[in-house]
Amino acid sequence: MNETLHDIQSLEKVRKILSNVPYSIDICRATMILDYLITEKDNQVKQFENQAPKDIQDLCTMIRGVK
């Protein structure tokens, strides 16, 4: 799961870089793909967290900085 969280961070960094590039159809398409990938990976993390035992859920909450 740590690898998935790392992937999300990397994808968000790429998206931030692309947001500073002048607009074009290719940049728009790339941004949409990145948004999709980020959402999919985030959903995987949420699904894992929901299925995990309570102590793991608490740990995930602490890592995300919610507590």
Coordinates of N, CA and C in Angstrom, one line a residue:
M1 N 0.8 -1.2 0.0 CA 0.0 0.0 0.0 C 0.9 1.3 0.0
N2 N 2.0 1.1 0.6 CA 3.0 2.3 0.7 C 3.4 2.7 -0.7
E3 N 3.5 1.7 -1.6 CA 3.9 2.0 -3.0 C 2.8 2.7 -3.7
T4 N 1.5 2.4 -3.4 CA 0.4 3.1 -4.0 C 0.4 4.5 -3.6
L5 N 0.6 4.8 -2.3 CA 0.6 6.1 -1.7 C 1.8 6.9 -2.4
H6 N 2.9 6.3 -2.6 CA 4.0 6.9 -3.3 C 3.6 7.3 -4.7
D7 N 3.0 6.4 -5.4 CA 2.5 6.6 -6.8 C 1.6 7.8 -6.8
I8 N 0.7 8.0 -5.9 CA -0.2 9.1 -5.8 C 0.6 10.4 -5.7
Q9 N 1.5 10.4 -4.8 CA 2.4 11.6 -4.6 C 3.1 12.0 -5.9
S10 N 3.7 11.0 -6.6 CA 4.4 11.2 -7.8 C 3.4 11.8 -8.9
L11 N 2.3 11.2 -9.0 CA 1.3 11.6 -10.0 C 0.8 13.1 -9.7
E12 N 0.7 13.4 -8.5 CA 0.3 14.7 -8.1 C 1.4 15.7 -8.4
K13 N 2.6 15.3 -8.3 CA 3.8 16.2 -8.6 C 3.8 16.5 -10.2
V14 N 3.6 15.4 -10.9 CA 3.5 15.6 -12.4 C 2.4 16.5 -12.8
R15 N 1.2 16.3 -12.1 CA 0.0 17.1 -12.5 C 0.3 18.6 -12.1
K16 N 1.0 18.9 -11.0 CA 1.3 20.2 -10.7 C 2.3 20.9 -11.7
I17 N 3.2 20.1 -12.2 CA 4.1 20.6 -13.2 C 3.4 20.9 -14.5
L18 N 2.5 20.0 -14.9 CA 1.7 20.3 -16.1 C 0.7 21.5 -16.0
S19 N 0.3 21.8 -14.8 CA -0.6 22.9 -14.6 C 0.1 24.2 -14.9
N20 N 1.4 24.2 -14.9 CA 2.2 25.4 -15.2 C 2.6 25.5 -16.7
V21 N 2.3 24.5 -17.5 CA 2.6 24.5 -18.9 C 1.5 25.2 -19.7
P22 N 1.8 26.0 -20.7 CA 0.7 26.7 -21.4 C -0.3 25.6 -21.9
Y23 N -1.6 26.1 -21.9 CA -2.7 25.2 -22.3 C -2.5 24.7 -23.7
S24 N -2.8 23.4 -23.9 CA -3.0 22.8 -25.2 C -3.9 21.6 -25.0
I25 N -4.4 21.1 -26.1 CA -5.2 19.9 -26.0 C -4.5 18.7 -25.4
D26 N -3.2 18.6 -25.8 CA -2.4 17.5 -25.2 C -2.2 17.6 -23.7
I27 N -2.0 18.8 -23.2 CA -1.8 19.0 -21.8 C -3.1 18.8 -21.1
C28 N -4.2 19.2 -21.7 CA -5.5 18.9 -21.1 C -5.8 17.4 -21.0
R29 N -5.5 16.7 -22.1 CA -5.7 15.3 -22.1 C -4.8 14.6 -21.0
A30 N -3.5 15.0 -21.0 CA -2.6 14.4 -20.0 C -3.1 14.7 -18.5
T31 N -3.6 15.9 -18.3 CA -4.1 16.2 -17.0 C -5.3 15.4 -16.6
M32 N -6.2 15.2 -17.6 CA -7.4 14.3 -17.4 C -7.0 12.9 -17.0
I33 N -6.0 12.4 -17.7 CA -5.5 11.0 -17.5 C -4.9 10.9 -16.1
L34 N -4.1 11.9 -15.7 CA -3.5 12.0 -14.4 C -4.6 12.0 -13.3
D35 N -5.6 12.9 -13.5 CA -6.7 12.9 -12.5 C -7.4 11.6 -12.4
Y36 N -7.6 10.9 -13.5 CA -8.2 9.6 -13.4 C -7.3 8.6 -12.6
L37 N -6.0 8.6 -12.9 CA -5.1 7.7 -12.2 C -5.0 8.0 -10.7
I38 N -4.9 9.3 -10.4 CA -4.9 9.7 -9.0 C -6.2 9.2 -8.3
T39 N -7.3 9.4 -8.9 CA -8.6 9.0 -8.3 C -8.6 7.5 -8.1
E40 N -8.2 6.7 -9.1 CA -8.2 5.3 -9.1 C -7.3 4.8 -7.9
K41 N -6.1 5.3 -7.8 CA -5.2 4.9 -6.8 C -5.7 5.3 -5.4
D42 N -6.3 6.5 -5.3 CA -6.9 6.9 -4.0 C -8.0 6.0 -3.6
N43 N -8.8 5.6 -4.6 CA -9.9 4.6 -4.3 C -9.4 3.3 -3.8
Q44 N -8.3 2.8 -4.4 CA -7.6 1.6 -3.9 C -7.2 1.7 -2.5
V45 N -6.6 2.9 -2.1 CA -6.2 3.1 -0.7 C -7.4 3.1 0.2
K46 N -8.4 3.8 -0.2 CA -9.6 3.9 0.7 C -10.3 2.5 0.8
Q47 N -10.3 1.7 -0.2 CA -10.9 0.4 -0.1 C -10.1 -0.5 0.8
F48 N -8.7 -0.4 0.7 CA -7.9 -1.2 1.6 C -8.1 -0.7 3.0
E49 N -8.2 0.6 3.3 CA -8.4 1.1 4.6 C -9.7 0.6 5.2
N50 N -10.7 0.6 4.4 CA -12.1 0.2 4.9 C -12.1 -1.3 5.2
Q51 N -11.3 -2.1 4.5 CA -11.3 -3.6 4.7 C -10.3 -4.0 5.8
A52 N -9.4 -3.1 6.2 CA -8.4 -3.4 7.2 C -9.0 -3.5 8.6
P53 N -8.3 -4.2 9.4 CA -8.7 -4.3 10.8 C -8.7 -2.9 11.4
K54 N -9.4 -2.7 12.5 CA -9.6 -1.4 13.2 C -8.2 -0.8 13.5
D55 N -7.3 -1.5 14.0 CA -6.0 -0.9 14.4 C -5.2 -0.4 13.2
I56 N -5.3 -1.1 12.0 CA -4.7 -0.6 10.8 C -5.4 0.6 10.3
Q57 N -6.8 0.7 10.4 CA -7.5 1.9 10.0 C -7.1 3.1 10.9
D58 N -6.9 2.9 12.2 CA -6.4 3.9 13.0 C -5.0 4.4 12.6
L59 N -4.2 3.5 12.3 CA -2.8 3.8 11.9 C -2.8 4.6 10.6
C60 N -3.7 4.2 9.6 CA -3.8 4.9 8.4 C -4.3 6.4 8.6
T61 N -5.2 6.5 9.5 CA -5.8 7.8 9.9 C -4.7 8.7 10.4
M62 N -3.8 8.1 11.3 CA -2.7 8.9 11.9 C -1.7 9.3 10.8
I63 N -1.4 8.4 9.9 CA -0.4 8.7 8.9 C -0.9 9.8 8.0
R64 N -2.2 9.8 7.7 CA -2.8 10.9 6.8 C -2.9 12.2 7.6
G65 N -2.6 12.2 8.9 CA -2.6 13.4 9.6 C -4.0 13.9 10.1
V66 N -5.0 13.0 10.1 CA -6.4 13.4 10.4 C -6.5 13.5 12.0
K67 N -5.7 12.7 12.7 CA -5.8 12.7 14.2 C -4.8 13.6 14.7

